[in-house]
Short mmCIF file of N, CA and C in Angstrom, two decimals:
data_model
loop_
_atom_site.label_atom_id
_atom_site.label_comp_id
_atom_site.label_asym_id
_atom_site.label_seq_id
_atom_site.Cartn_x
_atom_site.Cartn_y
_atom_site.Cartn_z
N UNK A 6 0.83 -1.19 0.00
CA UNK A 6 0.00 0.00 0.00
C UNK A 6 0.87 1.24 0.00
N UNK A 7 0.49 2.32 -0.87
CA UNK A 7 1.26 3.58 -0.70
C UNK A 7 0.08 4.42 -0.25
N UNK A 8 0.42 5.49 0.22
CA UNK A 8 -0.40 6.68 0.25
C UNK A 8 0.68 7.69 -0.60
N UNK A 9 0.14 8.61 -0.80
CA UNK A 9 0.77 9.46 -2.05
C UNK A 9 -0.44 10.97 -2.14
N UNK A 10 0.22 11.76 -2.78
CA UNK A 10 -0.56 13.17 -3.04
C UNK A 10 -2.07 12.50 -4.33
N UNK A 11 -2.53 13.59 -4.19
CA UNK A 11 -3.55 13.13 -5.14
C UNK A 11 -3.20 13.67 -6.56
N UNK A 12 -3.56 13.01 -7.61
CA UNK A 12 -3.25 13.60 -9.07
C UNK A 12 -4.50 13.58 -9.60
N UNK A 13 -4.26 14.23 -10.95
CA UNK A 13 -5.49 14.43 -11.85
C UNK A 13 -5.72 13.09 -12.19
N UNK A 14 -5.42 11.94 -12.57
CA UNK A 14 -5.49 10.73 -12.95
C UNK A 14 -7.03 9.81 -11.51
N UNK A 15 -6.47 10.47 -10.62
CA UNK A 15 -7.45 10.16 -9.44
C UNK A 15 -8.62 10.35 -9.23
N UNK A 16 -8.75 11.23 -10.37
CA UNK A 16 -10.34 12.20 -9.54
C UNK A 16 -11.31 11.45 -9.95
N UNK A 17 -11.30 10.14 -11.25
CA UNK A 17 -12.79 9.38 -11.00
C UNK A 17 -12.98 8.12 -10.16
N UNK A 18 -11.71 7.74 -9.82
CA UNK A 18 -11.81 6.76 -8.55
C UNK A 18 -12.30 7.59 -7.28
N UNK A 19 -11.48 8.90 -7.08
CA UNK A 19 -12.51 9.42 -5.72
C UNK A 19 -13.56 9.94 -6.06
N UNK A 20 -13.78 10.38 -6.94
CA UNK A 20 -15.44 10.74 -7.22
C UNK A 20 -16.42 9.05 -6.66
N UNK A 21 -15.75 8.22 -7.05
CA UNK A 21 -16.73 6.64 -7.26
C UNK A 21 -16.85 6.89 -5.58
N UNK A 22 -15.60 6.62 -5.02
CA UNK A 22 -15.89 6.59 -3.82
C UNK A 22 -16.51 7.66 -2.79
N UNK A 23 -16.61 8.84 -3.40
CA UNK A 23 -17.18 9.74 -2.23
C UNK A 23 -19.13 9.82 -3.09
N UNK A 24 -18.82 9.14 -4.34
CA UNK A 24 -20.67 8.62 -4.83
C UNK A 24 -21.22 7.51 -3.53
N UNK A 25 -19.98 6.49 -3.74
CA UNK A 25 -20.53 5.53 -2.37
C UNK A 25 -20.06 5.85 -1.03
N UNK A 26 -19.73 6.56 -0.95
CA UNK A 26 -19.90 7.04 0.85
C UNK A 26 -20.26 8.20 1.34
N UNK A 27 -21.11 9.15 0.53
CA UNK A 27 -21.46 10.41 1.06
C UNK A 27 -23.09 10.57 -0.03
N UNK A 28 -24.03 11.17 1.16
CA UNK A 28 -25.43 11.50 0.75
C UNK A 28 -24.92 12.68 -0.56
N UNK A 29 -23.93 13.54 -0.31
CA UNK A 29 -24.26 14.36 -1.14
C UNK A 29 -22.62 14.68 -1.55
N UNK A 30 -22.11 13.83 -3.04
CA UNK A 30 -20.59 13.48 -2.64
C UNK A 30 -20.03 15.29 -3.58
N UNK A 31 -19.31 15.64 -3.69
CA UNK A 31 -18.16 16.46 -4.10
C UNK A 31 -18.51 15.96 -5.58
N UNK A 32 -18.53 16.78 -6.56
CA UNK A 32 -18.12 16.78 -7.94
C UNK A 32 -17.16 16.32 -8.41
N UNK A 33 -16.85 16.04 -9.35
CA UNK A 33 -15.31 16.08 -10.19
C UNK A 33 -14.89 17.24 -10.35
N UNK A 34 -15.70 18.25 -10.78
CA UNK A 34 -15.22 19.51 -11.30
C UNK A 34 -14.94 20.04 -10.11
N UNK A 35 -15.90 19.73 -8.69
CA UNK A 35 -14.79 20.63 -7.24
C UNK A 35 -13.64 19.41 -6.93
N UNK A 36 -13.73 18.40 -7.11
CA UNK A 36 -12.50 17.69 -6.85
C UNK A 36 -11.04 18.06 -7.27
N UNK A 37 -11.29 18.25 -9.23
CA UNK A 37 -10.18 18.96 -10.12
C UNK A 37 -9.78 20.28 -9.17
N UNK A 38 -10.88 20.68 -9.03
CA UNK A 38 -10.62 22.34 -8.57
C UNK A 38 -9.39 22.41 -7.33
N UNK A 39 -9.39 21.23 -6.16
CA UNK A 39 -8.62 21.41 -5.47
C UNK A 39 -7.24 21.25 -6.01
N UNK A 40 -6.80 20.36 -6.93
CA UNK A 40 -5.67 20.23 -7.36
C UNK A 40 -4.99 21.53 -7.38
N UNK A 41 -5.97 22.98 -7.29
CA UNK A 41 -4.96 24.10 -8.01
C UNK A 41 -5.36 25.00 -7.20
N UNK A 42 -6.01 24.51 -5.69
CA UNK A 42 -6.10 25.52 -4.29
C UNK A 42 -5.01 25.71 -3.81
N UNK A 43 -4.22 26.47 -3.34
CA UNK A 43 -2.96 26.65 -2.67
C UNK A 43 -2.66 25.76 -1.45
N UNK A 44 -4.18 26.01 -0.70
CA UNK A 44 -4.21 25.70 0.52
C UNK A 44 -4.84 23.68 0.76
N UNK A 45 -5.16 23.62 -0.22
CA UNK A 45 -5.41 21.78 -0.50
C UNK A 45 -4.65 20.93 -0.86
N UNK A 46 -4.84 20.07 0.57
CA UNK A 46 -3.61 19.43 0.22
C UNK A 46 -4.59 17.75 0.06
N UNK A 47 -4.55 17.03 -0.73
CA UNK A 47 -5.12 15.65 -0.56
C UNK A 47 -4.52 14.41 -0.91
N UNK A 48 -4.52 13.51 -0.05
CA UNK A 48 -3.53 12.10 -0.13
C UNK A 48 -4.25 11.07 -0.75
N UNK A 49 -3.95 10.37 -1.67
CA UNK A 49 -4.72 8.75 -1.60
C UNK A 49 -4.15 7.77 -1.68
N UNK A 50 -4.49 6.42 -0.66
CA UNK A 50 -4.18 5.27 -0.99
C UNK A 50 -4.32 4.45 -1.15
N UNK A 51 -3.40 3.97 -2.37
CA UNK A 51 -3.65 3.01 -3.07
C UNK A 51 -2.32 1.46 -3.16
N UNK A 52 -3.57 0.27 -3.59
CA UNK A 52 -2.88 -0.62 -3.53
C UNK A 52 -3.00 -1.34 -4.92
N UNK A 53 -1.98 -1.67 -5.82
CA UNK A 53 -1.79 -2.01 -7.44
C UNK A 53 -2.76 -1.31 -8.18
N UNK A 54 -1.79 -0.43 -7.92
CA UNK A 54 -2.80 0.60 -8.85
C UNK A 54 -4.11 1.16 -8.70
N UNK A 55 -4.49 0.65 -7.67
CA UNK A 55 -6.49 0.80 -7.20
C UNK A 55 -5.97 2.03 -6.02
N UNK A 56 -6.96 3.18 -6.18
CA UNK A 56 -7.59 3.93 -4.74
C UNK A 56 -8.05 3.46 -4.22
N UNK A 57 -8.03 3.43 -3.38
CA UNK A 57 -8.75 2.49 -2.31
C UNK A 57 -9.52 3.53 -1.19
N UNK A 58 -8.61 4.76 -1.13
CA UNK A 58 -9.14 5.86 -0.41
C UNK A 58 -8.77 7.35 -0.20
N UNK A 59 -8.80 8.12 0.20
CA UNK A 59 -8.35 9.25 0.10
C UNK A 59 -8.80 10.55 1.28
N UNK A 60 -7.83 11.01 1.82
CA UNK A 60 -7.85 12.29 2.59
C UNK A 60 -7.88 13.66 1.93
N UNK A 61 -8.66 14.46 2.33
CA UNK A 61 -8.19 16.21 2.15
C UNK A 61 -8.30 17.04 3.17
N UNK A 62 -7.71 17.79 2.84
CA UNK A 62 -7.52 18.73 3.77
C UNK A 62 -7.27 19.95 3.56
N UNK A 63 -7.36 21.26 4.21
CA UNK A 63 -6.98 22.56 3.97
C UNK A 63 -6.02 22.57 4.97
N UNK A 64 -4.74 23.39 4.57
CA UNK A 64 -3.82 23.84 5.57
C UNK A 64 -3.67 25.24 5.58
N UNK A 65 -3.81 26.24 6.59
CA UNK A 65 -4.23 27.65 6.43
C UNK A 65 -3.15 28.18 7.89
N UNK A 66 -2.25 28.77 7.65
CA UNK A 66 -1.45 29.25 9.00
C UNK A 66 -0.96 28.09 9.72
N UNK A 67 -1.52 27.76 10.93
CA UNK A 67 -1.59 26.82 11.80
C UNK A 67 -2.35 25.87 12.21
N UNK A 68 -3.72 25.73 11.27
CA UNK A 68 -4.37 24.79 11.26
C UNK A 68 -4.68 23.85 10.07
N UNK A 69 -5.42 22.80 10.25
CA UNK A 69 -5.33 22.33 9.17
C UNK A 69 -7.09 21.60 9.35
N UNK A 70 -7.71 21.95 8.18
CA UNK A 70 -9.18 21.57 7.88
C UNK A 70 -9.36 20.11 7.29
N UNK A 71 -10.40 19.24 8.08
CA UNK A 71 -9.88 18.23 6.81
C UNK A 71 -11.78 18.19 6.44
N UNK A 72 -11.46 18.41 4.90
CA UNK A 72 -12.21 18.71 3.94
C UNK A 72 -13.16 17.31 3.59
N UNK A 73 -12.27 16.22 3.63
CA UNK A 73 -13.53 14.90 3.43
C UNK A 73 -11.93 13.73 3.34
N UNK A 74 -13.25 12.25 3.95
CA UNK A 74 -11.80 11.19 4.18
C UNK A 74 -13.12 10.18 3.92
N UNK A 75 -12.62 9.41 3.31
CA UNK A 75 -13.60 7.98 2.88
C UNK A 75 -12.39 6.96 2.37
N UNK A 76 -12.80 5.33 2.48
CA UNK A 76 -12.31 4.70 1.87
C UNK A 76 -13.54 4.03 0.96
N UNK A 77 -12.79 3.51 0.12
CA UNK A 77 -14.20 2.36 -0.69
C UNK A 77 -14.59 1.30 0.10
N UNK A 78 -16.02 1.14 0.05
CA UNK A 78 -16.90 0.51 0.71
C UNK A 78 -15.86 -0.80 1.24
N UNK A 79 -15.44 -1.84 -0.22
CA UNK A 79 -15.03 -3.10 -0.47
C UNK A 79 -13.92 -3.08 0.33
N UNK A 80 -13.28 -1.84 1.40
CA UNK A 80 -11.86 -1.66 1.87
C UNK A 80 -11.89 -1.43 3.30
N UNK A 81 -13.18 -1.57 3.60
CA UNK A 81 -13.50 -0.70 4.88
C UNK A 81 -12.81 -1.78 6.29
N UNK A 82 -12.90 -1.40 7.55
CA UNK A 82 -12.95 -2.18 8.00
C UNK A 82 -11.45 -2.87 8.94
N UNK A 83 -10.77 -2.27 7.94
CA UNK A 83 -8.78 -3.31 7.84
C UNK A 83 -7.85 -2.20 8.28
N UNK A 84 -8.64 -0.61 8.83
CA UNK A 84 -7.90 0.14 9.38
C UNK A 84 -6.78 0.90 8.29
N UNK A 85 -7.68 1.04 7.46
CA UNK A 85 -7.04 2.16 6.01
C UNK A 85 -7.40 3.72 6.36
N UNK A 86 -8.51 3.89 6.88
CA UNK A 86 -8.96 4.98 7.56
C UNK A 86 -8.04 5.47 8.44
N UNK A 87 -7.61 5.07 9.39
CA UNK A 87 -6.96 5.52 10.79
C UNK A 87 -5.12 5.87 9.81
N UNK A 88 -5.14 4.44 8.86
CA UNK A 88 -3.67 5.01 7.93
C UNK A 88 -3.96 6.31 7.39
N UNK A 89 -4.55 6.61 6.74
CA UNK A 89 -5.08 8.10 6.09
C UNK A 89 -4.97 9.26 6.67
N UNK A 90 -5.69 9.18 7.91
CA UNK A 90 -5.87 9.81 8.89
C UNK A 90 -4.49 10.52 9.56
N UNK A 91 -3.85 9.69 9.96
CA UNK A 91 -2.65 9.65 10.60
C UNK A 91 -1.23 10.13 9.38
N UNK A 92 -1.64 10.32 7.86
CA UNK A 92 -0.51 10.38 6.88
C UNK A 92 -1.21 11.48 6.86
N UNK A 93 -2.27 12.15 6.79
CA UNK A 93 -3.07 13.68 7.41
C UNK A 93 -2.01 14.69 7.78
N UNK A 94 -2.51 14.18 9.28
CA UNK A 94 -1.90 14.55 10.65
C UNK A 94 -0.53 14.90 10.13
N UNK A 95 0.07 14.02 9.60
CA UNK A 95 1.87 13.61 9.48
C UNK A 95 1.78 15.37 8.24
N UNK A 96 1.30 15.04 7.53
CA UNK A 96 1.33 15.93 6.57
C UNK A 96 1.41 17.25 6.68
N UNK A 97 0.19 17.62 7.74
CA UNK A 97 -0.29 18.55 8.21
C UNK A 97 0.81 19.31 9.40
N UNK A 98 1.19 18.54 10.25
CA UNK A 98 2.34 18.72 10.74
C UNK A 98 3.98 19.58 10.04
N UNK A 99 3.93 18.58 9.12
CA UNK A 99 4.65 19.17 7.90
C UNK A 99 4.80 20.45 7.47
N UNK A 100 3.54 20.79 7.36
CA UNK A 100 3.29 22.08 6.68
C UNK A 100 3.09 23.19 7.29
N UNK A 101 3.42 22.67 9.04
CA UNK A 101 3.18 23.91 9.76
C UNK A 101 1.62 24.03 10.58
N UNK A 102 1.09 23.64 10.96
CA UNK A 102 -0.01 22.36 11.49
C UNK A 102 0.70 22.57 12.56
N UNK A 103 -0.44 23.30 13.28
CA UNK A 103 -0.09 22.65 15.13
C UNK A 103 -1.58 21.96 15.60
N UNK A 104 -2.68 22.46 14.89
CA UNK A 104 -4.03 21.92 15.05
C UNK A 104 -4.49 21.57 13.99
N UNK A 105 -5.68 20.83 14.36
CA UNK A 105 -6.55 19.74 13.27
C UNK A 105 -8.15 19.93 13.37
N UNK A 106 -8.79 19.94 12.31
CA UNK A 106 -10.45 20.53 12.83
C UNK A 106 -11.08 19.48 11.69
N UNK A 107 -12.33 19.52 12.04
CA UNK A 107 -13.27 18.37 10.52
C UNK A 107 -14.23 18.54 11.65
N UNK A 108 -15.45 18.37 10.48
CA UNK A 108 -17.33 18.56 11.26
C UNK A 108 -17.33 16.80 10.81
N UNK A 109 -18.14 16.32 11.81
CA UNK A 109 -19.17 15.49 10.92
C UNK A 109 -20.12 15.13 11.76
N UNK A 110 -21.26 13.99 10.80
CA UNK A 110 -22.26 13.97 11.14
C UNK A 110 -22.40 13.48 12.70
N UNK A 111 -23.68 13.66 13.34
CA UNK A 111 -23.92 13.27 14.51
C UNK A 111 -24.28 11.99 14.67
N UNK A 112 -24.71 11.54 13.76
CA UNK A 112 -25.16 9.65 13.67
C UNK A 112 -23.79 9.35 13.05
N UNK A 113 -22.79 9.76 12.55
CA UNK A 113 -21.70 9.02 12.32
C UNK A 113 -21.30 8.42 13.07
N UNK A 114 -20.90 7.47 13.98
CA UNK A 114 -20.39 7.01 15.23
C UNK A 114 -18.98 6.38 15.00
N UNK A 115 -19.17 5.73 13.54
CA UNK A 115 -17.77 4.67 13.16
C UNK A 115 -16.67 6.32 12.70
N UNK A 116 -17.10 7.43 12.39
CA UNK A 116 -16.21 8.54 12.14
C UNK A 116 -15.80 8.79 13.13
N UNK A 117 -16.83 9.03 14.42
CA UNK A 117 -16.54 9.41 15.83
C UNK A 117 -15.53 8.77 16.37
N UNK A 118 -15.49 7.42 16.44
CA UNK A 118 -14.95 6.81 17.13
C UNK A 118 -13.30 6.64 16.28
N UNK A 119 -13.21 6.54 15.12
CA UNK A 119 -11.88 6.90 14.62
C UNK A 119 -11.06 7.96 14.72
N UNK A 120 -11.77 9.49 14.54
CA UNK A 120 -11.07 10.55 15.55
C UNK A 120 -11.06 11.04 16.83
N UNK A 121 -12.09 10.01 17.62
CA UNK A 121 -11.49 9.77 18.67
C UNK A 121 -9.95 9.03 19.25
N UNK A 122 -9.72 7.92 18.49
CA UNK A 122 -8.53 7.76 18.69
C UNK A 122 -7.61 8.65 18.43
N UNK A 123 -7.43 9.70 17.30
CA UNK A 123 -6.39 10.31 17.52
C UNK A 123 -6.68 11.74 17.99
N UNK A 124 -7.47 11.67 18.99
CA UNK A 124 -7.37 12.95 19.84
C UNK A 124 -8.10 13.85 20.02
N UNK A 125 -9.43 13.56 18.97
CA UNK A 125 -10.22 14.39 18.30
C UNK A 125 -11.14 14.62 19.31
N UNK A 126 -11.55 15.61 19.89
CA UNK A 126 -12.42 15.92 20.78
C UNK A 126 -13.37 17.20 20.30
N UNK A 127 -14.87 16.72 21.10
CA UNK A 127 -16.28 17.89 20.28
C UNK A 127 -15.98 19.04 20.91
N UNK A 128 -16.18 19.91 20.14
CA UNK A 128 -15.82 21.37 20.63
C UNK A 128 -17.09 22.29 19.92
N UNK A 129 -17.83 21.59 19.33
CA UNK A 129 -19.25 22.38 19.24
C UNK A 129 -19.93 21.39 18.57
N UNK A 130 -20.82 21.96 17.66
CA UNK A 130 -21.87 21.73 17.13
C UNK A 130 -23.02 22.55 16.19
N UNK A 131 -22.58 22.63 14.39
CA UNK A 131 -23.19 23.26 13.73
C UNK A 131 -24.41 23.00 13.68
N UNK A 132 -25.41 23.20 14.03
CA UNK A 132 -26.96 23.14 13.32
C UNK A 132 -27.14 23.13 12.23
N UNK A 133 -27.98 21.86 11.77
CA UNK A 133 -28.20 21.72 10.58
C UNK A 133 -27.78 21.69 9.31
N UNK A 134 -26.24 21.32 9.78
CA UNK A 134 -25.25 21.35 8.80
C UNK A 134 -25.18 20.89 7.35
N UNK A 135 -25.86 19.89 7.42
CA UNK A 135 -26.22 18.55 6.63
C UNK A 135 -27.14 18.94 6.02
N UNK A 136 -27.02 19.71 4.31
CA UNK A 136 -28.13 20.41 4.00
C UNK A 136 -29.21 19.14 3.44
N UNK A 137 -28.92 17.69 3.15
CA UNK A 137 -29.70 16.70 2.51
C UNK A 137 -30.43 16.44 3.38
N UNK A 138 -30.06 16.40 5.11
CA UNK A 138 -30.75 16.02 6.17
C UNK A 138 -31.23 16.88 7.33
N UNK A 139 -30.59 18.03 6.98
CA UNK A 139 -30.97 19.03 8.06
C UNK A 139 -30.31 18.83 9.81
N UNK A 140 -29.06 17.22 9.33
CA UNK A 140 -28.71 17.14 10.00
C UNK A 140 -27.34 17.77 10.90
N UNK A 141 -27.58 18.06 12.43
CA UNK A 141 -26.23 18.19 12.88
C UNK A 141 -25.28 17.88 12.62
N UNK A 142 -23.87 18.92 12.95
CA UNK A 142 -23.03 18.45 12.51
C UNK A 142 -22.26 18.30 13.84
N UNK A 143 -20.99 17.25 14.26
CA UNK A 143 -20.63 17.89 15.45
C UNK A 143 -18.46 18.55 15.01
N UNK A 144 -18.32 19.43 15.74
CA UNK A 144 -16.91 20.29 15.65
C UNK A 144 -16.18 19.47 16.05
N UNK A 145 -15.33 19.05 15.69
CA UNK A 145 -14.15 17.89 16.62
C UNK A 145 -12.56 18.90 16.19
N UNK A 146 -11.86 18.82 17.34
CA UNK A 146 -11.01 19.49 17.46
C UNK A 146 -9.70 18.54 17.61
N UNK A 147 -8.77 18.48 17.56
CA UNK A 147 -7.22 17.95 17.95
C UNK A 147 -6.29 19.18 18.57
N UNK A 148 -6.04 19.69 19.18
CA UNK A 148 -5.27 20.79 19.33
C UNK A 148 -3.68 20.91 19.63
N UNK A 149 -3.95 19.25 19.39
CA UNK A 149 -1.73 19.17 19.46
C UNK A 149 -1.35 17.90 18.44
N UNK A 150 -1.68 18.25 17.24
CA UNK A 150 -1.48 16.75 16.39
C UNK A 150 -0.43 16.52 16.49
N UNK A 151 0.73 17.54 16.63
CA UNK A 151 2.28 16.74 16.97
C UNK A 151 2.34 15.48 17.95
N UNK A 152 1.48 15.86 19.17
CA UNK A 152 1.81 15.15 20.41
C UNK A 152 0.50 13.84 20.05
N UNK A 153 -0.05 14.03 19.72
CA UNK A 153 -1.23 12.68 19.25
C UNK A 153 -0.41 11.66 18.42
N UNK A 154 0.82 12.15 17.36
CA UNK A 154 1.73 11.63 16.82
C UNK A 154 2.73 10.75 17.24
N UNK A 155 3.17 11.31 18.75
CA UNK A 155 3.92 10.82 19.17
C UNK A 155 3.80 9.21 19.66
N UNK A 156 4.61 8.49 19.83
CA UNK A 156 4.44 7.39 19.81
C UNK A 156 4.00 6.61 21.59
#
C-alpha cells in the first residue's frame, strides 16, 4: 500500500468513492478544482494501482481543515482509515499544522470513534449542517497533532 498526493489521474476513482460514501458526494469539477487551491492538500491510498481511499484537507497558517476522508466501501474495515488519517496529521504537521479541525455527522459514530482515537475531541456543534438532512453536525477538534503523533 502507498499513500501518495492526489493527481489528476485520481479524480474518478474518488469521485466513485465519495458517490458511495457520502449522501451528497463532491463533484469532479470541485475535486479537479482542489488540485490548483494553494491551501489543499489531498492524499490517496492506493494498492496495485487501485484507490482504495483518500484524505483532504486545507492547511491555512496553523491549522489544518480536513475537507472529506472515505475509503471504498469493499476496503472498509482493515484500518485504512486511521492510515489516512494519521498520513493527514503527518502531513499537516509538515506544513506547519499545530491543530486539526473536521465537522461530521452526529449519527456518524464509526467517524466518531476513529477521531477519537487520535485525539479528536467535540468542541461544538453546527446546526443543521447537513443540507440533505438538516442534519447536525458535530466540531471535533485535535489541538496538538504533533503530540497525538507521538508514539
Amino acid at each position: 500500500m502507498t499513500v501518495r498526493a492526489m493527481r489528476k489521474g485520481d479524480i474518478a476513482a474518488i469521485h466513485e468513492i465519495e458517490c458511495l460514501s457520502f449522501r451528497t458526494p463532491w463533484s469532479k469539477m470541485a475535486l479537479r478544482s482542489e488540485l490548483h487551491n494553494a491551501v489543499a492538500h489531498y492524499l490517496v491510498l492506493e494498492e496495485d494501482g487501485r484507490v482504495l481511499g483518500y484524505c483532504g484537507m486545507w492547511v491555512m497558517a496553523d491549522e489544518a481543515h480536513v475537507t472529506n476522508l472515505a475509503v471504498h466501501p469493499e476496503a472498509r474495515g482493515g484500518g485504512l482509515g486511521k492510515l489516512l488519517l494519521r498520513a493527514s496529521m503527518e502531513k499537516a504537521v509538515a506544513l506547519g499544522a499545530t491543530a486539526m479541525t473536521l465537522e461530521v455527522r452526529e449519527s456518524n459514530r464509526a467517524a466518531q470513534q476513529l477521531y477519537a482515537g487520535f485525539g479528536f475531541e467535540r468542541q461544538g456543534c453546527r446546526k443543521g449542517y447537513y443540507q440533505d438532512t438538516g442534519e447536525d453536525a458535530w466540531l471535533l477538534w485535535n489541538r496538538n497533532i504533533a503530540g497525538t503523533l507521538q508514539p
